[in-house]
Amino acid sequence: MKFNKITLVLLLASPSLFASPNLTISTSTNSRDFPLNSESPLIVPLTKASYTLKVTGIGGRCIAPVAQKVKFNQPLSLNCASPTELPIKIRFNGDYAFTFDAESKTIVINRQAKKSTRKAFKRPLPQVQCHTYDGGEVTVNLGDTYKNGTRLIDKLSGQVVNVIQQQVTLTPATDSGGLILLEPLHKPSKETEFNWRNANIYFVMIDRFNNADTSNDNSYGRRKDGKDEVGTFHGGDLKGVIEKLAYIQSLGTNAIWLSPIVEQVQGFVGGGNAGSFPFYSYHGYWTRDFTKIDNNFGNEDDLKRLVEEAHKRGMKVLLDVVINHSGYATLTDLQADNIAVVNPSASLPEQWGDWQPSKSQNWHSFNDNIDYNNVEWRNWWGGDWVRTGLPNYPKPGTNDRTLSLAGLPDFITESSKAVKPPQWLLNNPGTRVINRDNYTVADYLIKWQTDWVRRFGIDGYRVDTVKHVSGDVWMRLKVAATRSLEDWREENGKTGQPFWMMGEVWGHSAYRSPYYDEGFDALINFDMQKKMDQGASCFSQMADTYQSYADTLKQEPDFNPVSYMSSHDTELFFGRFKSFEMQRNAASALLLSPGAVQVYYGDEVARNIGPYADDFHQGTRSDMTWSLDVERQKLLKHWQTLGQFRQAHPAIGAGTHEDIKQQNGYAFSRTLGSDTVVVAFAGKSK
């Protein structure tokens, strides 16, 4: 690429120029990433819990002891060539300092004596090496990608150019961030065949997306808290998703991933470590009945219409599937199901779900009304169904397959014992649960989940908490779901691609692991979000990542990473920098990545973090932003252009990646069959 004006600037000059020290703080269900630097300690508020610290991006040569004991106030050695994982148990709520020493390659953890007076953590902009673009025309070398005389169009600027001596000259669009997207002006007229490696998946958390039916907002006696509504239902429903299908389609979406739609526990538990808010299952991951749609989300007619309308628009529908656990026992459910474990008390209202804490209590105090040593717990799920810390139930274990994730009842999916559904579930109004001869726990769960496929033509699953259930169960789920989709298609005169299954293996990165042998067609890639900071600061920083992903895709025919920039269990990218420029550039880095990508609702309009009390990840589930200011309108337009460009070209996610050497700058081609595109980066605008 040859510019008429270009300056190469070095935004950082230090021995660790190409290393980006990073600290990931994780629990079993969520995580956050923080940059480390040796100039000042990182201060992070932590609550009582067990965490895993993962330090990456350390430059130089260093090896940490294998059996390193984690102690506070003492230097902990780090690895330079590989991640350093440090388990730590926090026993006291408060602020903790992480002090990184770049010279000694160590980190020290200190508990702050009192609440830190420092300002809230503000993520600094990454300091990376990048070309700068001063404006005007640029010349892009195309190598042998296109023949001389080929007419190309830049999708961002709309400029049409002719290939002359394997080059084109044009001016990048004003708001493109220096990006150029080249495709042949005259493309083949035949319809582009969908390829899951090029999938653009839009993740909708139903309750927080769009409320089109206010009549079901407070189903089962659920209430608002009258405060920040951190953990309450906000009203989003399936009708609301249907109402916005044209919008979702405009983003170049191939598939819609819906948060779990099934009936949730009807009441609340205490939210946050301090019990500062009532926490309902608005997110969909605490199931009560796997065979019913939760009334807050709508009904079966709504689901049927959503699938039909999405299919008309060329979009597939993925359901979020939970096999590992059920939901908590709430006062509302215990009363509805006549589980006699609640102590009669004057403080309990007639409808137990209306309970509120007194001045001396918090929302965790609802537990004071429940006798957790009562043998009547046998009438809840029962010890043949779940592991949990109740009388006559198997106790949770300590490994991934047997632990109780976040204290949730852990289904005994490995059991070969025939079981009967609990009576309260058989009696649940509107349930499709029946007693089946010789069915095990796993048999029931697979039957309940795949019935949605057989009855509604669901195209695929996003599977929750994969590493906590054995692989044979996932393989059986895939086989049953595939058969169910074939049955639905036969009954409805439809054809299509095989059932598709994407898994969430917490912390998994972009490599081909044995999980692909257990029925999974793709795995969520937790690696990309960490690379987004640098990629958004300078697009050419994605070069090594793109090459690595593309090489693995080429080497492993059944490998497919699903990359993302924001998540309900990590953080929102916009919350990192509050920069529309960074958000736009991150969109470019994500949507041009090899392999499938996942967009979290509102990424495309810089949805901001919401109230979260003392549970940060509640803020990542804020209400969708529908009222757009000028900056958000520009961002949305950029996102739509890139998304539609990706959708039109399967080569972007599924093609062969080739770097094209430039005099200055960065460019690459992607090719899949007759589909070829070139992406070029003119540099960072001054």
XYZ file of C-alpha atoms in Angstrom:
686
model
C 0.000 0.000 0.000
C 1.463 3.316 -1.019
C 0.241 6.540 0.580
C 0.799 10.100 -0.559
C 1.210 11.057 3.094
C 2.119 8.630 5.806
C 3.918 8.698 9.082
C 4.962 5.735 11.135
C 4.556 6.539 14.807
C 5.547 4.565 17.782
C 3.006 5.153 20.483
C 5.064 3.326 23.039
C 8.793 2.834 23.409
C 9.646 0.254 26.051
C 11.363 -3.126 26.366
C 7.938 -4.816 26.455
C 6.634 -3.153 23.311
C 5.080 -6.271 21.848
C 4.005 -7.800 25.155
C 0.696 -6.796 26.682
C 0.572 -7.969 30.290
C -2.987 -8.891 31.157
C -4.745 -10.194 34.271
C -7.944 -12.232 33.990
C -9.905 -12.666 37.219
C -12.415 -15.528 36.934
C -14.945 -17.426 38.996
C -16.612 -20.593 37.737
C -19.282 -18.509 35.962
C -17.791 -15.161 34.913
C -14.578 -13.240 34.330
C -13.029 -9.833 33.652
C -9.790 -8.789 31.981
C -7.474 -6.006 33.144
C -4.225 -4.631 31.682
C -1.195 -4.705 33.960
C 1.613 -2.180 34.036
C 4.575 -1.664 36.323
C 3.903 2.058 36.842
C 0.952 1.654 39.213
C -0.914 -1.193 40.902
C -4.251 -2.405 39.611
C -6.984 -1.962 42.247
C -9.991 -4.275 41.924
C -12.941 -4.697 44.328
C -13.527 -8.395 45.104
C -16.157 -10.212 47.128
C -15.783 -13.392 49.141
C -15.312 -16.224 46.637
C -12.787 -18.544 45.020
C -11.082 -17.076 41.959
C -8.571 -18.105 39.326
C -6.046 -15.451 38.322
C -4.581 -15.845 34.848
C -1.635 -13.665 33.831
C -0.664 -13.549 30.143
C 1.420 -11.422 27.785
C 4.612 -11.308 29.856
C 7.634 -10.546 27.671
C 11.121 -11.931 28.148
C 12.324 -15.260 29.520
C 10.888 -16.579 32.771
C 9.383 -19.766 34.207
C 7.242 -19.900 37.344
C 7.567 -22.807 39.798
C 5.070 -25.562 39.037
C 3.732 -25.886 42.590
C 3.743 -22.222 43.547
C 1.733 -21.480 46.688
C -0.268 -18.282 46.461
C 0.346 -15.957 49.398
C -0.644 -12.360 49.947
C 2.025 -9.655 50.223
C 4.675 -11.856 48.597
C 5.994 -11.774 45.013
C 4.534 -14.521 42.833
C 6.626 -15.652 39.857
C 5.129 -15.518 36.362
C 5.626 -17.449 33.116
C 6.755 -15.579 30.028
C 6.041 -18.129 27.305
C 2.742 -19.406 28.675
C -0.121 -18.292 30.945
C 0.326 -18.310 34.711
C -2.741 -19.555 36.603
C -3.025 -18.817 40.299
C -5.947 -20.052 42.427
C -6.904 -17.665 45.214
C -9.606 -17.593 47.865
C -10.869 -14.182 48.964
C -12.200 -14.327 52.511
C -13.048 -10.650 52.990
C -14.898 -8.219 50.746
C -12.847 -5.207 49.771
C -10.340 -3.676 47.397
C -7.301 -5.706 46.362
C -4.121 -4.401 44.761
C -2.227 -6.330 42.069
C 1.281 -4.931 41.664
C 3.168 -6.075 38.588
C 6.968 -5.833 38.370
C 8.145 -5.938 34.751
C 11.791 -6.418 35.730
C 11.421 -9.347 38.129
C 8.404 -10.810 36.273
C 6.358 -11.068 39.436
C 3.019 -9.958 40.803
C 2.137 -9.119 44.414
C -1.413 -9.299 45.784
C -2.357 -7.058 48.714
C -5.619 -6.450 50.457
C -6.143 -2.725 50.923
C -6.475 -1.764 54.575
C -9.642 0.196 53.904
C -11.811 1.151 50.984
C -9.542 2.548 48.306
C -9.756 6.282 47.676
C -8.594 5.742 44.130
C -10.977 6.573 41.337
C -12.793 3.706 39.642
C -10.546 1.708 37.336
C -10.290 3.330 33.929
C -8.774 1.211 31.205
C -5.983 3.073 29.386
C -5.956 3.066 25.601
C -3.545 0.407 24.317
C -0.201 1.762 23.245
C 0.750 -0.033 20.054
C 2.779 0.404 16.909
C 0.607 1.653 14.044
C 0.829 3.552 10.782
C -0.966 6.856 10.637
C -3.007 8.076 7.704
C -2.929 11.783 6.832
C -5.751 11.729 4.305
C -5.974 11.627 0.526
C -5.611 8.750 -1.886
C -3.825 5.519 -1.104
C -2.580 2.807 -3.418
C -3.276 -0.796 -2.462
C -1.177 -3.635 -3.826
C -3.466 -6.582 -4.646
C -0.800 -9.120 -5.552
C -2.296 -11.718 -7.871
C -5.737 -11.616 -6.217
C -7.553 -10.003 -9.155
C -6.742 -9.787 -12.867
C -5.852 -6.440 -14.371
C -8.958 -4.693 -15.634
C -11.217 -6.104 -12.912
C -13.605 -3.475 -11.571
C -13.820 -3.417 -7.773
C -15.956 -1.485 -5.309
C -15.083 -0.386 -1.793
C -18.194 -1.175 0.269
C -17.431 1.527 2.828
C -16.888 4.471 0.477
C -18.788 3.247 -2.572
C -15.855 4.078 -4.840
C -15.425 1.971 -7.983
C -11.857 1.349 -9.138
C -10.063 -0.579 -11.895
C -7.198 -2.967 -11.193
C -4.134 -1.613 -12.982
C -0.789 -3.382 -12.653
C -2.190 -5.361 -9.710
C -3.004 -2.171 -7.801
C -5.924 0.155 -7.132
C -5.898 3.763 -5.935
C -8.727 5.255 -3.858
C -9.561 7.334 -0.787
C -10.801 5.534 2.351
C -14.250 6.544 3.589
C -14.203 9.367 6.138
C -15.615 7.325 9.043
C -14.064 3.983 8.142
C -11.133 4.110 10.553
C -8.822 3.737 7.547
C -10.503 0.502 6.433
C -11.133 -0.503 2.800
C -13.377 -3.437 1.802
C -12.876 -4.493 -1.813
C -15.139 -6.842 -3.747
C -15.797 -7.344 -7.496
C -18.324 -4.839 -8.793
C -20.085 -7.588 -10.722
C -20.625 -10.618 -8.513
C -22.094 -13.985 -9.554
C -25.899 -13.861 -9.520
C -26.301 -17.223 -7.794
C -27.335 -17.181 -4.140
C -24.487 -17.419 -1.642
C -24.463 -20.766 0.164
C -24.424 -20.399 3.937
C -21.313 -21.659 5.741
C -21.318 -21.901 9.565
C -17.674 -20.807 9.615
C -18.899 -17.478 8.270
C -21.851 -17.271 10.663
C -22.741 -13.900 12.173
C -24.724 -14.858 15.284
C -26.783 -12.247 17.154
C -27.232 -13.063 20.855
C -30.465 -11.731 22.341
C -31.098 -11.748 26.091
C -34.851 -11.788 25.682
C -35.888 -9.981 28.864
C -33.622 -7.011 28.185
C -34.122 -6.656 24.415
C -37.587 -5.356 23.501
C -40.924 -5.369 25.342
C -43.777 -5.780 22.860
C -46.321 -7.225 25.314
C -46.593 -5.483 28.680
C -49.398 -7.776 29.846
C -46.935 -10.519 30.846
C -44.299 -8.351 32.539
C -45.067 -9.561 36.083
C -45.988 -13.210 35.522
C -46.152 -15.599 38.484
C -46.422 -12.637 40.868
C -42.947 -11.368 40.066
C -42.379 -7.818 41.246
C -40.248 -4.781 40.517
C -38.013 -3.546 43.331
C -38.761 0.170 42.771
C -35.047 0.976 42.752
C -32.446 0.232 40.093
C -34.180 -2.989 38.945
C -30.796 -4.692 38.823
C -32.091 -8.258 39.027
C -35.783 -7.992 38.138
C -37.596 -8.859 34.931
C -37.714 -5.841 32.603
C -40.380 -7.095 30.198
C -38.598 -8.210 27.029
C -40.360 -11.060 25.228
C -40.493 -13.178 22.083
C -42.959 -10.751 20.511
C -40.325 -8.072 21.059
C -37.754 -10.130 19.134
C -40.225 -10.683 16.296
C -40.843 -6.934 16.172
C -37.111 -6.323 15.610
C -36.305 -9.096 13.113
C -35.810 -6.619 10.272
C -33.340 -4.697 12.438
C -31.449 -7.878 13.354
C -31.367 -8.915 9.700
C -29.915 -5.529 8.707
C -26.763 -6.381 10.686
C -25.932 -9.212 8.280
C -27.139 -11.751 10.838
C -27.264 -15.426 9.823
C -28.503 -16.863 13.128
C -30.250 -15.585 16.245
C -29.166 -17.069 19.577
C -31.986 -16.696 22.107
C -31.298 -16.808 25.831
C -33.182 -19.744 27.446
C -36.933 -19.507 26.841
C -38.129 -22.219 29.234
C -40.030 -21.640 32.473
C -37.775 -20.236 35.162
C -37.975 -20.376 38.939
C -40.817 -18.027 39.718
C -39.402 -16.158 42.697
C -36.162 -14.449 43.676
C -32.972 -15.135 45.574
C -30.665 -12.575 47.157
C -28.564 -10.646 44.677
C -24.901 -9.753 45.112
C -22.669 -10.618 48.021
C -24.490 -8.090 50.207
C -27.999 -9.181 49.220
C -28.671 -5.659 48.024
C -31.289 -6.541 45.397
C -33.857 -9.262 44.594
C -32.418 -11.497 41.892
C -34.927 -13.165 39.566
C -34.088 -15.520 36.722
C -34.617 -12.925 33.993
C -31.543 -14.307 32.183
C -33.090 -17.759 31.728
C -30.438 -20.023 33.237
C -32.347 -21.158 36.384
C -34.933 -23.558 34.975
C -38.039 -24.800 36.757
C -39.736 -26.669 33.868
C -37.868 -27.489 30.648
C -41.075 -28.217 28.712
C -42.811 -24.832 29.006
C -42.065 -21.333 27.783
C -41.789 -18.877 30.662
C -44.886 -16.654 30.726
C -42.723 -13.544 30.916
C -41.236 -14.436 27.539
C -44.485 -15.370 25.785
C -46.056 -18.574 24.530
C -45.668 -21.310 21.944
C -47.494 -19.341 19.268
C -44.904 -16.587 19.695
C -42.046 -19.059 19.307
C -43.637 -20.639 16.233
C -44.064 -17.247 14.601
C -40.542 -16.128 15.524
C -38.999 -19.215 13.892
C -41.158 -18.849 10.787
C -40.413 -15.150 10.366
C -36.684 -15.596 11.010
C -36.539 -18.381 8.417
C -38.315 -16.166 5.876
C -35.503 -13.648 6.372
C -32.802 -16.287 5.937
C -31.882 -16.390 9.624
C -31.542 -19.546 11.680
C -32.702 -19.826 15.298
C -30.507 -21.226 18.082
C -31.897 -22.072 21.517
C -29.756 -21.815 24.650
C -29.708 -25.226 26.316
C -28.925 -25.963 29.974
C -28.404 -29.614 30.958
C -26.060 -29.201 33.925
C -28.359 -27.686 36.543
C -31.822 -26.520 37.516
C -32.784 -23.318 39.311
C -32.702 -22.448 43.008
C -35.558 -23.072 45.432
C -37.401 -19.773 45.936
C -40.200 -18.908 48.343
C -42.638 -18.575 45.452
C -41.847 -22.039 44.091
C -41.852 -23.718 47.497
C -45.323 -22.323 48.173
C -46.681 -23.190 44.719
C -45.342 -26.745 44.934
C -46.294 -27.412 48.573
C -42.758 -28.299 49.623
C -43.149 -28.170 53.412
C -39.752 -26.746 54.364
C -40.749 -23.156 55.176
C -41.145 -22.142 58.816
C -44.452 -20.317 59.427
C -43.625 -16.777 60.501
C -45.442 -13.534 61.088
C -42.977 -11.904 58.722
C -44.189 -14.004 55.792
C -46.961 -12.391 53.721
C -49.851 -14.438 52.367
C -47.993 -14.767 49.062
C -44.472 -15.703 50.045
C -43.047 -14.185 46.900
C -44.114 -10.757 48.216
C -41.613 -11.016 51.095
C -39.277 -8.035 51.486
C -36.400 -7.528 53.928
C -36.843 -5.380 57.012
C -34.383 -2.607 57.843
C -32.116 -5.047 59.679
C -32.201 -7.596 56.850
C -31.109 -7.915 53.227
C -32.477 -9.931 50.317
C -30.463 -12.978 51.390
C -32.513 -13.006 54.578
C -35.401 -14.770 52.838
C -33.376 -17.908 53.646
C -34.157 -17.411 57.359
C -37.675 -18.647 56.631
C -36.474 -21.936 55.164
C -35.416 -25.053 57.087
C -32.568 -26.507 55.048
C -32.312 -29.541 57.352
C -35.922 -30.623 56.847
C -36.405 -34.123 55.412
C -39.345 -32.813 53.373
C -36.780 -31.651 50.806
C -37.213 -35.186 49.460
C -40.346 -33.843 47.741
C -38.354 -31.254 45.783
C -36.103 -32.693 43.018
C -34.985 -35.594 45.203
C -31.623 -37.260 45.628
C -31.944 -39.372 42.502
C -32.074 -36.218 40.358
C -29.618 -33.661 41.732
C -26.564 -33.187 43.914
C -26.939 -30.439 46.480
C -26.346 -29.761 50.179
C -29.748 -30.958 51.423
C -30.789 -33.929 53.623
C -30.605 -37.277 51.793
C -29.194 -35.733 48.606
C -25.751 -36.675 47.271
C -23.234 -34.010 48.157
C -21.607 -32.029 45.333
C -18.069 -33.050 44.430
C -14.973 -31.001 43.706
C -14.354 -31.809 40.033
C -15.968 -30.142 37.021
C -18.509 -32.929 36.507
C -19.813 -33.136 40.079
C -19.445 -29.671 41.605
C -22.401 -27.417 42.311
C -21.952 -24.457 39.970
C -22.756 -21.238 41.876
C -24.635 -23.355 44.419
C -27.156 -24.559 41.813
C -28.658 -28.075 42.018
C -26.411 -30.280 39.868
C -28.240 -32.827 37.703
C -26.822 -36.349 38.063
C -26.570 -36.827 34.308
C -24.105 -39.716 34.586
C -26.590 -41.891 36.520
C -27.955 -45.079 34.899
C -30.812 -45.315 37.406
C -34.404 -45.035 36.149
C -36.122 -42.088 37.821
C -39.589 -40.540 38.032
C -40.090 -36.774 37.712
C -40.945 -35.111 41.040
C -44.663 -34.828 41.713
C -44.631 -31.019 41.780
C -43.239 -31.032 38.242
C -45.827 -33.538 37.016
C -48.495 -31.266 38.573
C -47.062 -28.030 37.155
C -49.870 -26.282 35.219
C -49.297 -26.585 31.468
C -46.321 -28.934 31.740
C -45.533 -31.530 29.086
C -43.591 -33.601 31.612
C -44.848 -37.165 31.970
C -43.438 -40.235 33.654
C -41.541 -42.414 31.161
C -40.507 -46.011 31.714
C -36.820 -46.642 32.368
C -35.795 -43.013 31.728
C -32.663 -41.753 33.454
C -32.003 -38.129 34.405
C -30.108 -37.582 31.157
C -32.867 -39.303 29.147
C -35.472 -36.848 30.444
C -33.294 -33.778 29.922
C -32.443 -34.796 26.349
C -36.089 -35.551 25.592
C -37.287 -32.230 27.026
C -34.699 -30.185 25.160
C -35.019 -31.898 21.779
C -38.817 -31.690 21.806
C -38.417 -27.953 21.047
C -36.511 -28.930 17.892
C -39.048 -31.557 16.847
C -42.049 -29.285 17.416
C -40.708 -25.935 16.123
C -37.851 -26.633 13.695
C -35.086 -25.112 15.801
C -31.846 -25.024 13.764
C -29.278 -25.425 16.511
C -28.198 -25.026 20.120
C -25.885 -22.895 22.136
C -25.028 -25.288 24.973
C -24.313 -23.911 28.438
C -21.620 -25.132 30.903
C -20.247 -27.865 28.620
C -17.313 -28.979 30.758
C -19.621 -29.784 33.669
C -21.405 -32.639 31.846
C -19.828 -35.779 30.379
C -19.210 -35.978 26.659
C -21.443 -38.985 26.051
C -24.463 -36.921 27.146
C -23.590 -34.180 24.658
C -23.176 -36.750 21.898
C -26.591 -38.222 22.686
C -28.105 -34.724 22.724
C -26.646 -33.985 19.281
C -27.911 -37.260 17.798
C -31.405 -36.761 19.255
C -31.590 -33.116 18.140
C -30.435 -34.031 14.629
C -33.121 -36.699 14.378
C -35.742 -34.290 15.767
C -34.925 -31.633 13.155
C -35.119 -34.241 10.385
C -38.548 -35.313 11.699
C -39.807 -31.716 11.739
C -38.556 -31.085 8.218
C -40.171 -34.248 6.924
C -43.494 -33.299 8.523
C -43.320 -29.742 7.171
C -41.843 -30.372 3.736
C -38.609 -28.516 4.478
C -34.951 -29.145 3.752
C -31.813 -27.580 5.137
C -28.412 -27.989 6.699
C -27.777 -30.462 9.539
C -28.524 -29.494 13.127
C -25.713 -27.326 14.509
C -24.372 -27.263 18.068
C -22.158 -24.583 19.641
C -20.710 -25.105 23.108
C -19.598 -22.866 25.956
C -16.474 -24.365 27.509
C -15.461 -21.722 30.018
C -12.135 -20.123 29.069
C -11.691 -22.151 25.852
C -9.666 -20.403 23.142
C -9.278 -20.899 19.391
C -7.941 -24.433 19.060
C -9.338 -27.822 18.097
C -9.961 -29.722 21.354
C -11.574 -33.133 22.066
C -14.897 -31.378 22.696
C -15.312 -31.386 18.914
C -15.507 -35.196 19.173
C -18.505 -34.912 21.514
C -21.031 -33.543 19.049
C -19.982 -29.906 18.957
C -19.646 -28.113 15.638
C -18.185 -24.964 17.221
C -16.994 -23.634 20.562
C -17.199 -20.109 21.917
C -13.778 -18.472 21.658
C -12.910 -16.631 24.874
C -9.580 -15.578 23.365
C -10.783 -12.884 20.961
C -12.157 -10.420 23.526
C -8.693 -10.111 25.040
C -7.214 -9.229 21.647
C -9.854 -6.632 20.851
C -8.194 -3.777 22.736
C -5.151 -3.748 20.478
C -7.155 -4.552 17.356
C -9.475 -1.620 18.010
C -6.520 0.665 18.588
C -4.835 -0.437 15.355
C -6.458 -2.870 12.922
C -3.137 -4.313 11.725
C -2.576 -5.635 15.255
C -5.024 -8.396 14.288
C -2.592 -9.808 11.699
C -1.133 -12.611 13.828
C -4.512 -13.532 15.301
C -6.170 -13.713 11.891
C -3.353 -15.822 10.506
C -3.450 -18.192 13.474
C -7.221 -18.677 13.282
C -7.155 -19.127 9.508
C -4.295 -21.641 9.676
C -6.126 -23.742 12.268
C -9.345 -23.620 10.240
C -7.383 -24.897 7.236
C -5.666 -27.663 9.203
C -8.731 -28.847 11.146
C -11.778 -29.455 8.916
C -14.228 -29.691 11.858
C -12.878 -26.702 13.828
C -14.886 -23.489 14.184
C -14.272 -20.792 16.828
C -17.139 -18.418 17.647
C -15.452 -15.118 18.562
C -17.063 -12.224 20.438
C -16.257 -8.764 21.784
C -18.864 -8.573 24.587
C -20.593 -11.144 26.769
C -23.130 -11.398 29.570
C -20.546 -13.278 31.655
C -17.471 -11.128 31.000
C -17.977 -7.468 30.066
C -19.196 -5.065 27.403
C -16.475 -3.829 25.088
C -17.953 -0.326 25.086
C -17.632 -0.298 28.868
C -13.864 -0.679 28.545
C -13.123 2.668 26.922
C -16.466 4.488 26.400
C -15.107 5.385 22.965
C -17.211 5.254 19.795
C -14.044 5.156 17.703
C -12.768 2.117 19.598
C -16.198 0.462 19.333
C -16.269 1.018 15.570
C -12.765 -0.358 15.138
C -13.540 -3.347 17.354
C -16.516 -4.088 15.102
C -14.144 -4.179 12.138
C -11.739 -6.494 13.963
C -14.538 -8.871 14.991
C -16.611 -8.999 11.822
C -13.572 -9.613 9.610
C -12.273 -12.469 11.748
C -11.837 -15.992 10.351
C -14.393 -18.395 11.837
C -17.860 -17.604 13.145
C -18.596 -14.479 15.194
C -21.159 -13.625 17.845
C -22.595 -10.149 18.395
C -24.080 -9.456 21.831
C -27.242 -7.366 21.549
C -26.368 -3.664 21.540
C -22.705 -4.050 20.599
C -23.666 -2.426 17.324
C -24.960 0.732 19.050
C -22.505 0.908 21.984
C -24.987 -0.271 24.616
C -23.718 0.947 27.951
C -23.338 -0.967 31.173
C -26.371 -0.766 33.470
C -26.761 -0.623 37.272
C -25.176 -3.613 38.985
C -24.996 -2.939 42.767
C -22.146 -5.210 43.963
C -22.452 -7.763 41.138
C -20.619 -6.323 38.125
C -21.956 -8.782 35.577
C -25.551 -7.688 36.148
C -24.540 -4.476 34.393
C -23.674 -6.359 31.203
C -27.382 -7.282 30.830
C -28.668 -3.703 30.553
C -31.698 -2.774 28.451
C -31.183 -2.561 24.703
C -30.504 0.947 23.394
C -33.172 1.919 20.873
C -32.945 5.716 20.985
C -29.823 6.553 18.992
C -27.837 9.774 19.049
C -25.717 10.818 16.069
C -22.640 8.856 17.183
C -24.670 5.669 17.623
C -26.356 6.108 14.251
C -22.940 6.335 12.589
C -21.722 3.294 14.492
C -24.809 1.301 13.499
C -24.320 2.207 9.836
C -20.705 1.014 9.942
C -21.785 -2.221 11.630
C -24.526 -2.872 9.073
C -22.130 -2.330 6.181
C -19.527 -4.706 7.591
C -22.104 -7.292 8.629
C -23.707 -7.341 5.206
C -20.284 -7.478 3.538
C -19.427 -10.512 5.649
C -22.778 -12.141 4.921
C -22.305 -11.689 1.167
C -18.847 -13.276 1.262
C -18.438 -16.702 2.921
C -14.713 -16.316 2.184
C -14.382 -13.896 5.108
C -15.067 -16.491 7.791
C -14.437 -19.712 5.873
C -11.871 -18.844 3.216
C -8.112 -19.051 2.803
C -6.338 -16.080 4.366
C -3.340 -14.555 2.574
C -1.418 -11.489 3.701
C -0.588 -9.171 0.796
C 2.693 -7.367 1.267
C 2.429 -3.569 1.108
C 4.987 -0.810 0.944
C 3.239 0.528 4.013
C 0.135 -0.574 5.886
C -1.701 -3.882 6.013
C -3.855 -5.876 3.589
C -5.050 -9.428 3.117
C -7.256 -11.491 0.829
C -9.777 -14.180 1.683
C -10.789 -16.749 -0.910
C -13.371 -19.535 -0.890
C -14.062 -21.065 -4.292
C -15.010 -18.228 -6.635
C -15.560 -15.784 -3.766
C -12.603 -13.438 -3.177
C -12.320 -10.197 -1.219
C -9.473 -7.909 -0.198
C -9.382 -5.946 3.050
C -6.883 -3.108 3.451
C -5.995 -0.793 6.310
C -4.639 2.649 5.413
C -3.527 3.476 8.924
C -4.727 5.283 12.007
C -6.102 8.757 11.344
C -4.303 11.608 13.041
